[in-house]
Structure formats: C-alpha cells, structure tokens
XYZ file of C-alpha atoms in Angstrom:
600
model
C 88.645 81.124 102.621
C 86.308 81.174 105.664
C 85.267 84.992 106.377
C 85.103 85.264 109.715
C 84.400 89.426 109.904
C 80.536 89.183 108.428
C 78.031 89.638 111.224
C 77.111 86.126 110.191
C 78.560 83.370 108.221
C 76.485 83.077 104.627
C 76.099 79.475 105.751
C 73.540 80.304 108.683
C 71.740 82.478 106.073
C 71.569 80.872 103.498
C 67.586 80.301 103.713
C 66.669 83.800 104.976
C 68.663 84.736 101.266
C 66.697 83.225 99.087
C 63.087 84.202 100.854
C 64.035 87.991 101.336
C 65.375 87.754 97.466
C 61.617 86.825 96.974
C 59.800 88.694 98.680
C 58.563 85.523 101.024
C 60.432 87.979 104.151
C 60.927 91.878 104.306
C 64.394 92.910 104.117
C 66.253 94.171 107.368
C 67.050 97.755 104.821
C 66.313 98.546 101.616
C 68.436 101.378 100.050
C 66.037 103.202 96.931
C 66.674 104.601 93.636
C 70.573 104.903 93.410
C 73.674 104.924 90.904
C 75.348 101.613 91.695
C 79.373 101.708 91.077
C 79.355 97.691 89.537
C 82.718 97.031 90.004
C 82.017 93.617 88.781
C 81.472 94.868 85.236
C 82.972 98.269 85.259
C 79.230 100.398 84.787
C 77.138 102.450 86.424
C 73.443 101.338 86.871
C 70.920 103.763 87.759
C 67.749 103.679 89.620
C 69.273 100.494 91.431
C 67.278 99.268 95.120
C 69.567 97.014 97.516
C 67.740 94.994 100.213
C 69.720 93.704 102.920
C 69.320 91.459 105.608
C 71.890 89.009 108.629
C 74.421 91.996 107.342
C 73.939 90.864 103.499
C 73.052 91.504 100.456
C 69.918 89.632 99.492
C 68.863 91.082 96.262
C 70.081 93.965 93.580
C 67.668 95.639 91.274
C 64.101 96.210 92.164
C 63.858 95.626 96.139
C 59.976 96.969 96.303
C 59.016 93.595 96.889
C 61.282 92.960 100.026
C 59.511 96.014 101.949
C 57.727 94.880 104.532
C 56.186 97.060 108.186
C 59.387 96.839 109.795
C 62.354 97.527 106.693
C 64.339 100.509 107.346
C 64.105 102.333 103.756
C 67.190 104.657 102.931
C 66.069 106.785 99.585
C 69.600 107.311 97.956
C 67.945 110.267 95.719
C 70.353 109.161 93.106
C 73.773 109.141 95.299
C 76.564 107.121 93.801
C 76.853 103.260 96.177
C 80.112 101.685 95.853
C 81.452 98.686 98.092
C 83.360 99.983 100.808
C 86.723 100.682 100.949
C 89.519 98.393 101.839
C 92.909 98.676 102.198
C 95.421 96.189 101.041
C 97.984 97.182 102.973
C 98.213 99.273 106.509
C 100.352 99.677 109.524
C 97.540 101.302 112.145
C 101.032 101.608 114.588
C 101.914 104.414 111.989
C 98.885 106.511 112.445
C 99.907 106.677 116.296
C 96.569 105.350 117.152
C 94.823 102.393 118.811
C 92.675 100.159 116.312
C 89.218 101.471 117.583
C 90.706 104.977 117.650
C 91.656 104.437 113.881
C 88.555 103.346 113.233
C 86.676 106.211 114.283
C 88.943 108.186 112.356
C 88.957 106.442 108.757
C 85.512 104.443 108.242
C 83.360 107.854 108.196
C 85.810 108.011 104.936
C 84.418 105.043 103.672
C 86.635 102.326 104.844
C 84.945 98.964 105.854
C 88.268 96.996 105.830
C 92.076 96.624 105.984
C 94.464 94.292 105.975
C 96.559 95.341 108.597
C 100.288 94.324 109.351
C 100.763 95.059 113.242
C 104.476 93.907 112.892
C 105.444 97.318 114.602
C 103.740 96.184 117.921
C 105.053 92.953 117.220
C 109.012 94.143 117.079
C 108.199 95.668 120.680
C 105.619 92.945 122.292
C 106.037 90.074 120.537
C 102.969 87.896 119.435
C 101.164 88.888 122.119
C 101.417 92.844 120.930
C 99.800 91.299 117.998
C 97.163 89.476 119.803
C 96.143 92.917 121.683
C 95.612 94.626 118.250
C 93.617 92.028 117.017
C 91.636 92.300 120.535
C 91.091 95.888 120.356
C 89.858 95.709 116.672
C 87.032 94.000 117.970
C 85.552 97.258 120.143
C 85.211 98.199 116.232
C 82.842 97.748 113.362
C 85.969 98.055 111.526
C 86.867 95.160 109.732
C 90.666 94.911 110.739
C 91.928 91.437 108.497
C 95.476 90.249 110.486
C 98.516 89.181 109.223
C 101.349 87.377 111.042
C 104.099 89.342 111.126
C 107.313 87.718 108.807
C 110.225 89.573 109.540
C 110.148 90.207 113.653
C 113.779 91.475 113.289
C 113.508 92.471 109.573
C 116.544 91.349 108.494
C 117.729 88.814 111.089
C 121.444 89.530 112.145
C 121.181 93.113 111.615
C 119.423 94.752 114.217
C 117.633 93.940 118.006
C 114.264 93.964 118.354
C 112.177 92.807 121.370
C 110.985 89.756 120.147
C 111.368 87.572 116.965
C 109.106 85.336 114.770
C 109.874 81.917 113.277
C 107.895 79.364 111.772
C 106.868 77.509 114.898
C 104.919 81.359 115.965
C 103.711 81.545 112.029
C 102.070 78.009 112.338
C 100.741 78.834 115.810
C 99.425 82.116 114.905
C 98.016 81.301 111.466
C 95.365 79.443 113.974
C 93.751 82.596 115.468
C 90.839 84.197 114.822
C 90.892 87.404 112.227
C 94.345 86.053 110.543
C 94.055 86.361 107.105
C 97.675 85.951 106.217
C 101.532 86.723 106.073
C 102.498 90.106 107.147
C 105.242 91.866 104.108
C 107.899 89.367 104.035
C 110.520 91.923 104.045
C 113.356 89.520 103.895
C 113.527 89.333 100.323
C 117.285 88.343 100.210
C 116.664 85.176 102.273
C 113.727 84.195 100.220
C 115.972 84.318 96.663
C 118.883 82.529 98.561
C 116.119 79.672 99.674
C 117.205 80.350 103.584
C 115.594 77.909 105.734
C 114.163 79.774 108.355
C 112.360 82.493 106.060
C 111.108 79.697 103.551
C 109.717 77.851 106.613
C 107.232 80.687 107.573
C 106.402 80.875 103.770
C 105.347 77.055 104.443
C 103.700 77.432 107.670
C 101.404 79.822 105.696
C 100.980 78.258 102.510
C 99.797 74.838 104.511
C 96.928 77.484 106.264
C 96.118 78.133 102.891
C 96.910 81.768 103.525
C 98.018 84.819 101.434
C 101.840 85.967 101.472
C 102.387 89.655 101.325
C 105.336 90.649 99.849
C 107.853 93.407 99.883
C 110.083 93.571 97.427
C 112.157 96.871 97.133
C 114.941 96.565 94.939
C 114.625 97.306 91.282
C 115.287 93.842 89.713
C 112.196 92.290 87.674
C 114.480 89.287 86.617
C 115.289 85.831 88.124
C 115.384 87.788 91.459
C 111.490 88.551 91.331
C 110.592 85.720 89.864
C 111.975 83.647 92.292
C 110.402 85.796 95.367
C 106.624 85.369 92.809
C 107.657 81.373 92.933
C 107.866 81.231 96.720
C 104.063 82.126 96.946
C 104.256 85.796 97.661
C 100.633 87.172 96.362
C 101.371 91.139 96.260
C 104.020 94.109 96.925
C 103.521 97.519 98.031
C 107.326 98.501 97.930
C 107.110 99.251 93.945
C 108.870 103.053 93.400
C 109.363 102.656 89.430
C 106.436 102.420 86.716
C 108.496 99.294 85.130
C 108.432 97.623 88.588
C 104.819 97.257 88.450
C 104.122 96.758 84.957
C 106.217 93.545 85.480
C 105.132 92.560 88.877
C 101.282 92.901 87.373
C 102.645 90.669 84.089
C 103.876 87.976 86.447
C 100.935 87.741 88.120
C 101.592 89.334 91.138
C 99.066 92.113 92.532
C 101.099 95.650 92.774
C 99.720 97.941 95.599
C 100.044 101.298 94.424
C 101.219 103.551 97.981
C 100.291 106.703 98.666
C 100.785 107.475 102.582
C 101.867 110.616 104.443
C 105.340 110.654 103.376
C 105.272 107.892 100.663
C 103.823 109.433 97.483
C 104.864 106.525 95.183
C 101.449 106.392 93.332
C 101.341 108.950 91.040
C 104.767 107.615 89.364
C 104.172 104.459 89.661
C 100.600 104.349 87.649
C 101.964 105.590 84.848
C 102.753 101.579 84.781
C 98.901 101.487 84.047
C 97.800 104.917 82.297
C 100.321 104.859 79.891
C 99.891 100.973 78.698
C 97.196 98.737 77.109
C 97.331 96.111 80.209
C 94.227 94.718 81.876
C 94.478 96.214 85.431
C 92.998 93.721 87.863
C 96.576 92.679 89.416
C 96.053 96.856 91.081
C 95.282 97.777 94.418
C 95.230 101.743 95.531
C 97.169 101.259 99.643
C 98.090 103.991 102.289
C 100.650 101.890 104.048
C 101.737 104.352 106.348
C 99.158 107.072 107.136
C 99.361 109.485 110.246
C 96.296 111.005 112.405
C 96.384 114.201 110.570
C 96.502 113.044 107.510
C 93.172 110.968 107.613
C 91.598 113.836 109.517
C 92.587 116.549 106.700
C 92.548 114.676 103.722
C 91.580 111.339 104.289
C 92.458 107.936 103.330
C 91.031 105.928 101.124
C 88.826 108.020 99.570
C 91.539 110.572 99.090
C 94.045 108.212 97.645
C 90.839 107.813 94.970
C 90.926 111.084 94.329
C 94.584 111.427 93.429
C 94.059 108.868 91.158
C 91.651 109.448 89.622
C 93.416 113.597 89.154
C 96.381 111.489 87.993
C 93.884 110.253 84.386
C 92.616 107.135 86.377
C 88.744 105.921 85.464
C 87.003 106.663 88.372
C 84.909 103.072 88.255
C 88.509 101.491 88.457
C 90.276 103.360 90.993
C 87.000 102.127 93.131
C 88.042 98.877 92.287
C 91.457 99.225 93.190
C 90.159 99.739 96.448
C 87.058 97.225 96.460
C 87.020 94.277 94.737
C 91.026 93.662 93.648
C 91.948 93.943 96.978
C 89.198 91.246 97.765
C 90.839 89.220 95.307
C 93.930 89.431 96.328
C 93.432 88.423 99.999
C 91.218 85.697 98.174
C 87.948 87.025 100.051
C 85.872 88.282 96.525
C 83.233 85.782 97.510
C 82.411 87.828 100.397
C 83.490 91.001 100.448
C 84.518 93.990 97.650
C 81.609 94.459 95.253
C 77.435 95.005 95.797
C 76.107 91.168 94.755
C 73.756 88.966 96.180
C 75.121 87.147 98.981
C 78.170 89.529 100.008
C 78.383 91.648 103.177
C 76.443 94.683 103.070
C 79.476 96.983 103.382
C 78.411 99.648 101.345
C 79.447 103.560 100.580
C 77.290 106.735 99.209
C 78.589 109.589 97.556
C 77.148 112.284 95.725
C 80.085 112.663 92.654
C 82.037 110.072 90.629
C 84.941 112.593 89.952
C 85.363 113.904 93.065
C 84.454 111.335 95.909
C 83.617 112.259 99.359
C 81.271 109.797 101.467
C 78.678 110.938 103.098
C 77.821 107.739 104.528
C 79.259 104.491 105.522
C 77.296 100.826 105.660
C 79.382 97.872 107.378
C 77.429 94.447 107.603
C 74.274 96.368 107.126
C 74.263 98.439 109.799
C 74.545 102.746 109.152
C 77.765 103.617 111.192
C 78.890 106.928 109.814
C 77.036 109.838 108.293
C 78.370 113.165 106.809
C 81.856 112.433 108.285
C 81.474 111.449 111.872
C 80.596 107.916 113.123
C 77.062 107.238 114.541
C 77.460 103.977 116.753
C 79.340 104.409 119.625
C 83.091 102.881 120.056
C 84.322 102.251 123.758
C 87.943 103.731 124.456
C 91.099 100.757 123.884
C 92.199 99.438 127.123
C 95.664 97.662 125.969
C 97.206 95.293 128.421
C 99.994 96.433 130.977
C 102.669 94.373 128.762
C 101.875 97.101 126.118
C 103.579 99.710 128.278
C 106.839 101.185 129.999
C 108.734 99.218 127.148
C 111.647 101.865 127.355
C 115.207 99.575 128.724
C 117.683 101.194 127.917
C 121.431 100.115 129.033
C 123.013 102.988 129.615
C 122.890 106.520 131.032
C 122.359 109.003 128.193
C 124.523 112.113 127.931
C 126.268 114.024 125.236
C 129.425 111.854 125.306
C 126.752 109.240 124.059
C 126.674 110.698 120.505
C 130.584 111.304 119.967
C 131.991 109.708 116.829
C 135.594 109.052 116.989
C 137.516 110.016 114.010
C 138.922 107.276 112.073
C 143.055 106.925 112.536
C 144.750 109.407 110.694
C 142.350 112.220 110.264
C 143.385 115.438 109.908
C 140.824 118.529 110.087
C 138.041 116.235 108.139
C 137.387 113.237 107.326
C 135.209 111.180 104.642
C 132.231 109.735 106.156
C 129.030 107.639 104.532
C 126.228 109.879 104.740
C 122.486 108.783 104.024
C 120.546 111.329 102.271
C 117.247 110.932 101.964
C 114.609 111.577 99.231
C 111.844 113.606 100.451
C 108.095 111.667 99.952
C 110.123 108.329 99.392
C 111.594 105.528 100.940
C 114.655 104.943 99.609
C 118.263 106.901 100.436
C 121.385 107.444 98.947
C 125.096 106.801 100.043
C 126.960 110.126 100.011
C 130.222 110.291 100.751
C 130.976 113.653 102.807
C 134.059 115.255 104.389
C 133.044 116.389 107.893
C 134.638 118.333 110.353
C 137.253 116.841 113.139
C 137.776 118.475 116.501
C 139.886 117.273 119.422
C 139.733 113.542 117.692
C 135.528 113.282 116.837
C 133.647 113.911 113.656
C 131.283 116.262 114.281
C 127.671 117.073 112.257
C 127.979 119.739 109.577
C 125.191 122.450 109.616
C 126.840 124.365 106.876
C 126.483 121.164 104.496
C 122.880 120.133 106.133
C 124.254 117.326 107.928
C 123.141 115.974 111.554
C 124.197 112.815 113.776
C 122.518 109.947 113.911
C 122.051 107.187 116.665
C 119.904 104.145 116.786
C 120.233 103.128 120.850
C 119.034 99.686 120.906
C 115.662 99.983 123.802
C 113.744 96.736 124.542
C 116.359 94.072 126.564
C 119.262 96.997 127.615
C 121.852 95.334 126.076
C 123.887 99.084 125.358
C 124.285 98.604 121.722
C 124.060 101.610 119.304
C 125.016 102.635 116.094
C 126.189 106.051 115.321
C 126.162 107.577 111.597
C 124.885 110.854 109.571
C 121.843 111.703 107.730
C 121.192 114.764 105.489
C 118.651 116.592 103.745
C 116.032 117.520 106.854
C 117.555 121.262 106.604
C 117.947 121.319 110.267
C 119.967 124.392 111.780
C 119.597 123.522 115.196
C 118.475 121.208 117.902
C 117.364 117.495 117.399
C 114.696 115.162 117.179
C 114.126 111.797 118.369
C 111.788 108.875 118.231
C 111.025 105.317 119.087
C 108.789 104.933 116.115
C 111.775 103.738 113.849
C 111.024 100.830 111.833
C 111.601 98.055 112.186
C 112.851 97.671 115.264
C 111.506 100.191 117.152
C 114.966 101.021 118.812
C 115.247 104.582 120.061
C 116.267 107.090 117.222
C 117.840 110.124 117.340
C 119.007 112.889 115.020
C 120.347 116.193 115.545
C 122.759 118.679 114.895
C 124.446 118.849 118.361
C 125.189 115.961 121.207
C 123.662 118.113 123.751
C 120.218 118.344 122.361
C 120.589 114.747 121.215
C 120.977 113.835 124.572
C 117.880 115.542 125.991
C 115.867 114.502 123.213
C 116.871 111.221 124.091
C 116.097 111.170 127.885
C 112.766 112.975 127.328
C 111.438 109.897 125.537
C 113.001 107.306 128.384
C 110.997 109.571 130.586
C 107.821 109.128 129.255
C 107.766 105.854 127.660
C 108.356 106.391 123.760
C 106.755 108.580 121.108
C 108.329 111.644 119.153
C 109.896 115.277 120.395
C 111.832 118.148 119.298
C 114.749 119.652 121.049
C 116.216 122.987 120.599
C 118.760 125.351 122.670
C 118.401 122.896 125.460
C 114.609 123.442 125.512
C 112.223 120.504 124.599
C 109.911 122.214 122.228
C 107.701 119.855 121.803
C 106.809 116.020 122.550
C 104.126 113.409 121.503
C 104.343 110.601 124.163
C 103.130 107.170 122.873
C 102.794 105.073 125.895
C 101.460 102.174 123.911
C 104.789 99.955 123.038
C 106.733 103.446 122.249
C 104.322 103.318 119.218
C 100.619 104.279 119.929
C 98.653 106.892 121.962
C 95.876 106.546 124.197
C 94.629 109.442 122.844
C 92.074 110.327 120.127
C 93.191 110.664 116.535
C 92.050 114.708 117.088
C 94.595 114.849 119.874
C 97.523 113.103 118.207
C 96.840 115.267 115.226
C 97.187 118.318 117.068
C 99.952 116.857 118.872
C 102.208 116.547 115.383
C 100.641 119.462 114.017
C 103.048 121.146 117.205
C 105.882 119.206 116.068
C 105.413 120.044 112.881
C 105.988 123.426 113.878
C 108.833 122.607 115.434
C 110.864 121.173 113.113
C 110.295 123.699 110.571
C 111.171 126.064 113.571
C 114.330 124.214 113.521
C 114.671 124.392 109.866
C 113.742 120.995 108.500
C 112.424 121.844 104.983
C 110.606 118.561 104.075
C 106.754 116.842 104.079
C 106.756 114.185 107.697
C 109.822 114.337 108.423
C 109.347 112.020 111.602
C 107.844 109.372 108.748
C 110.647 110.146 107.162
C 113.494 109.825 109.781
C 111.852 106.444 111.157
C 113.333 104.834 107.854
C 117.081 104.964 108.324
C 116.892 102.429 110.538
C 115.035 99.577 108.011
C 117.866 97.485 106.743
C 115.679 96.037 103.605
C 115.603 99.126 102.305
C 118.285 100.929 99.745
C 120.618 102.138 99.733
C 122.226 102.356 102.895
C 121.045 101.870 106.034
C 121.914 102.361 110.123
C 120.959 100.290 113.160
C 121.954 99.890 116.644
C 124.643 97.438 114.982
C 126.104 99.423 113.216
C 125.676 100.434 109.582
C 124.289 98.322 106.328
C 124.889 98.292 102.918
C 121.434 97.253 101.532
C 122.300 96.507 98.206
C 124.543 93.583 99.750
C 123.308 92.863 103.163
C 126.617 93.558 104.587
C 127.854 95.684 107.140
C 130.084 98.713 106.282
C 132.833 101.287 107.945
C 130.673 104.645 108.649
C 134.650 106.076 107.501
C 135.927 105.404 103.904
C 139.531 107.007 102.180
C-alpha cells in the first residue's frame, strides 16, 4: 500500500538511501549511543547510532560515518528508542477536540500515528465532515490514517442520523488522499445475513485494496465470526471476554485490546494472551475513545503501555502492540512501525523500559516534542461553516416533552425495561423494574436509582424521540444532557425530573451541542461543542478543565461512576447489547428488533 504520510515517498529517495547508508552523503540527524527497542526481533541493542535523512531511516548500527559539517547529532546517553506510537483504533470526535488540537495534546506522549474513524462527524456532516477532519489533520505533524466511515446510521432502520453512507460514497471516498481504509463496520448482523447494501461497501473497499475494520460485539466465536472474518474484516476492538480474543487472534483476525476513558476492557481481555502459549502478533494495545483530560493526566498511548505492561505484559511486546502490529494490520509495516533502514524516521526516547514516559518525540525526522510539550508550532483549526449550528430540532422543548404515558391498565406501578449499565464498559443489561404511576405517566425512581431517558432526534427536525429509563449513574437530582451520543449524534438526555430535562435540553439548542448538567432549575455547568455538536474550538487544556467542572457536577448530583458522559453517550448505539434506545424507539440488540419500553 502506497504511504502517502512520509515527508517523501521512499521512491524519490531511494538514491540519497543508499549513499547516506555509506557514508558517500552526511545524514540529515544522527541519534548516538542508545538502547534500541527492535521490535522486529523482540531485543534490546545497546550502543545503537540511527542516521536519518528525506524523513528516513538510512542506516542502523554505527552512523559515525554518515556525520558530516552540517548533521544534527542527538547523543541519546543510553535512552531507550522505540518506533513511535500508533493507534489502531481512535475516534478524535471523542476527545472533544479538533485534529491539530489532539495532536498537540497526544504526540508529546509519543504518538506519531492513528488510524482514526471520524464516523462521529460523519453521522452529523456527512462525507464532507469527514473531508474537514482529514483537512485539519494536515495543520499537523500528526500522522492521522482515515477510514471511510461504514455504518453512517449504524444500524440502518433504527435510528436518524444526518447523513448516510453507501457503497457509491465508500467507492468515491476510498479515492482521497490519507484513506487508509473501512471505518468499524458496526453492522455485524447485516454482514452474517449477506445484506446487500453492507456487503457492497465491504466490496467497494476490498477492490481499493483497503483494510476493513471490524466491530464485532456479541460473544459468539462460531459460524457467526467466522463468517464476519470471511467477509474481509482485518481487526476488532469491541472484544470484552478473554475467549473472544483468543479466538479472534486463532482465526487470524488482529484483536485491539481497548483501554479508553470509560472502556477499561484491556486488562480482562489480555488474560487471552498472559495466560496462554499463543504467538501474539494478531495484538494491538487501542484507546478508542479517549477524552482531553485523560491524555493530559495520564496519557494515551504510552499509558495504555504502562497498564500493560503492570498487568504481566513484556514490555518489548506491549511496544509492539503499539508499533509494528498495528503497522501490520493496516498493511503499512514496510513503512512505518519499527526502526529499519528505509522506514520513516518516527521515532520515541525514553529513559525506562518498565515504566515508559517519552521525553521526546521524532515524526519523519524532524524533533517535534520534548519533555512533554510540542516544539514546532501548530496553527489553530478553522473548520468550515457546514461544521456548525447543526442543532434542528422539531419541536419546542418543555417538561411535557419527557412524560411517559403509562401503559393501559396500570395501577400505582408499572413494569418497565430498564437499561443498566456497567460502569468502565460498553455493554448494558435489560432490567425489568416496577416504577411509579401518577395521574396516568411513569415517572423516574430516585429511590431505586432510576432516571428518564430521551433521545430527540436533532439534524433534519423531523420531531421523533424515544423515551425510556437508564440506571446505575446514582443520580439524586437534576439531569444531564448531550449531543455526543453515538452513533447518531441525536440529542440525549437523562435525568431524574422533566423539568431539569427540559432545561438541560434547551441549553444545548442554545449553544449548538456539547454536554451540561442541570440541577434545581440551575444549569451547573456546560461544555459547548460548536463543532457538529461534537468538537470544541478550544484547546485540549480548556476542554479538560471544562469536564473536570462537570465532573464535579455530576458527582454533585450524585452520579457515583468513572465518565459518566462516555458512559451515557452509549444507550443510544443500537449494535451494542443488550438493549438499546433511540429516537425510534427502543432495541433489543440481541435480535435487532424493536421492543415495548412496558412488559406484564
């Protein structure tokens, strides 16, 4: 595969190669005397020189030959070098930030690359959302890989979105520049039932010669996965069960081990690896969804490397499950994911193999982070006008909004499917509740931890909404809504009374999308995102102070859990179990098949 993210294509360089490798030209940079992680063969080499030149590698070993007057010398003192980081799989809409913005934020952490899936912008904007992300990723020296989004609504018939996707956009798109593939091909059930539609975007991409990305969220590793393996999907990050990967990895299939703000599948889900005799290749290390204070505090990559390797991982693989699989995966190891002659020059230091933290960051040769802040400049994101006021709502919000009639023939209660959700994963439960009646509605339950929910349908103001319950956030009081609710983006809303519901729900009309909190009538806090309903235009250090306020809200308002806004954004994803609600109403997502919110 052509890499088109390299300063310059080996092909131009080709002759400058081979004389810098001999000494016949001085190297652009040398780096001296340091511990190479060789991801190729799983060592460390010491006392290793790197000379670099067009934003490659020329030569590993002894580089005192390609000094000349006008090389740049770094003396590594004996630092750890490693490829840099990539990620296999990343949403940069989650973070709440533009690309450049998440840029500055994650490569002084060591990440060169991702592979990013901008179907969020995509629900909202349509291909052109998706064109402005790959735009902006270009003010970066970031090296933000594109997929087409596959599932623009996730699960067609289910939901509204503002745009959709076929296979006439999937063979259109897989022409840009900076596509590398298929975005998570959420639609699983279509795939095994050989639906047209979703099988020809698997075509349009295997006749690119392009990766599929998969997502594949049920636990079945029979004729189910095997069939989804057979229609070309490469990798899945939507593994929650050690078994899921071990037999995803022995079918071939590359399993991308998530660890994101609220996801914290990864330390379960290695055991798949620790605790068997497998060759390991087939795993990737991913953040998936990862918000701005996250990556500030903690970090991304390089922190997901550090759980691992807590977890009993070897540290030289859990850099590889961020280097070099991840290369091979997206079929781009011939350029990209290990220090060898002829790759880019993307390159990390680090002074400690069991407890990582870069200290500085190489992409195409060029320093452009030190000692955790970035040293080239980045211009501010200037998204198009398309991008914003994307709130269209159909109808006046007010309490009488959020009332649930009661079901014919309730008394004083009456039994109602409730999702309950399981903190730091992605998955729910079906629960079925007795809840209060008064004057003919079903009303939340603070006394059994259960709040409203509404999905208002926001892009074309066609009115719709779905109305259902969610419990275990351990709110007492107020609400919270949000118009980062995936997939679809529609505007969601939970909370323990219609009143606050209501103003929740107006305050994010008013300003165009993002997140608040609502209490007593009082908005206690709100995190506009302008961009789509889905980004800020701020810096990361703002939109991490920003949630770091509503995170002190909601636990104001009693929510007891880690994200809880990362959290919340998921009942509305009908591909995931168990059950699920959208502004059509609610899904069973064990059948695909929409269900009463009232059962005897």
């Amino acid at each position: 595969m052509l890499n088109k993210f390299c300063k310059k294509p080996l092909y131009e360089v080709t002759q400058t190669m081979a004389r810098v490798a001999t000494g016949a030209e001085p190297a652009e940079l040398v780096i001296k005397n340091a511990k190479l992680v060789n991801v190729c063969t799983c060592e460390i080499q010491e006392g290793i020189d790197v000379a670099i030149a067009c934003g490659r590698i020329a030569l590993v070993g002894d580089a005192s030959h390609c000094i000349g007057d006008g090389t740049k010398v770094i003396d590594a003192a004996g630092q750890y070098i490693a490829p840099g980081f990539m990620d296999a799989h990343i949403h940069v809409e989650s973070a709440m930030l533009t690309v450049r913005e998440y840029a500055r934020a994650v490569v002084p952490h060591g990440t060169t690359g991702i592979f990013m899936d901008p179907h969020e912008i995509c629900n909202v904007c349509g291909p052109d959302g998706v064109k402005a992300m790959i735009e902006d990723a270009k003010g970066s020296p970031l090296k933000a890989m594109s997929n087409v989004p596959s599932c623009v609504p996730a699960v067609a018939g289910f939901e509204d979105t503002g745009s959709s996707i076929g296979p006439d956009e999937v063979r259109e798109m897989m022409t840009w520049d900076g596509i590398m593939g298929l975005g998570e091909m959420m639609s699983f059930p279509n795939v095994l039932s050989a639906e047209p539609n979703i099988h020809g975007e698997l075509r349009e991409t295997l006749k690119a010669d392009q990766v599929i990305t998969g997502h594949y969220s049920v636990p079945e590793t029979g004729p189910g996965l095997n069939a989804y393996i057979a229609s070309g999907v490469r990798c899945c990050h939507e593994s929650t069960r050690a078994e899921d990967v071990l037999e995803k990895m022995r079918r071939g299939m590359y399993a991308l081990l998530r660890y994101g703000s609220a996801w914290h599948d990864m330390p379960i889900i290695i055991r798949a690896i620790l605790d068997n005799n497998i060759d390991d290749r087939f795993a990737c290390l991913i953040s998936d969804d990862s918000h701005a204070d996250t990556v500030l505090n903690e970090g991304h990559l390089d922190y997901i490397v550090r759980l691992a390797i807590k977890e009993g991982l070897d540290p030289i693989k859990a850099i590889q499950y961020v280097t070099i699989n991840p290369a091979t995966c997206f079929r781009m190891d011939h350029e990209m994911g290990s220090i060898a002659p002829g790759k880019c020059a993307d390159i990390v230091f680090f002074d400690d193999l069991q407890d990582i933290r870069i200290t500085r960051t190489i992409i195409d040769g060029d320093v452009v982070a030190e000692n955790g802040e970035m040293t080239v400049t980045i211009e501010p994101s200037k998204f198009p006008d398309y991008t914003y006021n994307t709130m269209h709502v159909g109808e006046d919000i007010t309490a009488d909004s959020f009332r649930i009639a009661a079901p014919e023939g309730a008394g004083s209660s009456a039994r109602a499917r409730v999702m309950e959700i399981i903190p730091n994963h992605v998955g729910n439960y079906e629960r079925l509740i007795e809840l209060p009646v008064e004057g003919g509605y079903v009303e939340a339950d603070k006394s059994q931890d259960v709040m409203k929910l509404a999905v208002i349908e926001r892009h074309k103001a066609t009115g719709t909404k779905g109305l259902g319950f969610v419990t275990g956030f351990g709110f007492t009081k107020g609400a919270m809504a949000q118009t980062v609710a995936h997939d679809a983006h529609n505007l969601l809303v939970a909370g323990t009374n219609d009143e606050d519901m209501a103003l929740a729900a107006n305050t994010l009309i008013e300003c165009g999308g993002g997140l608040c909190a609502v209490a007593n009538g009082k908005v206690l806090s709100v995190l506009p995102l302008p961009i789509a309903g889905l980004m800020s235009d701020k810096s990361a250090k703002e939109v991490a102070d920003m949630n770091e306020e509503l995170a002190a809200a909601w636990k104001d308002m009693g929510c007891v859990i880690n994200s809880p806004y990362m959290t919340m954004a998921l009942m509305a994803l009908a591909c995931l179990p168990e059950i699920r609600l959208t502004n059509r109403g609610m899904v069973d997502c064990r059948t695909f098949e929409f269900i009463d919110l009232f059962t005897e």
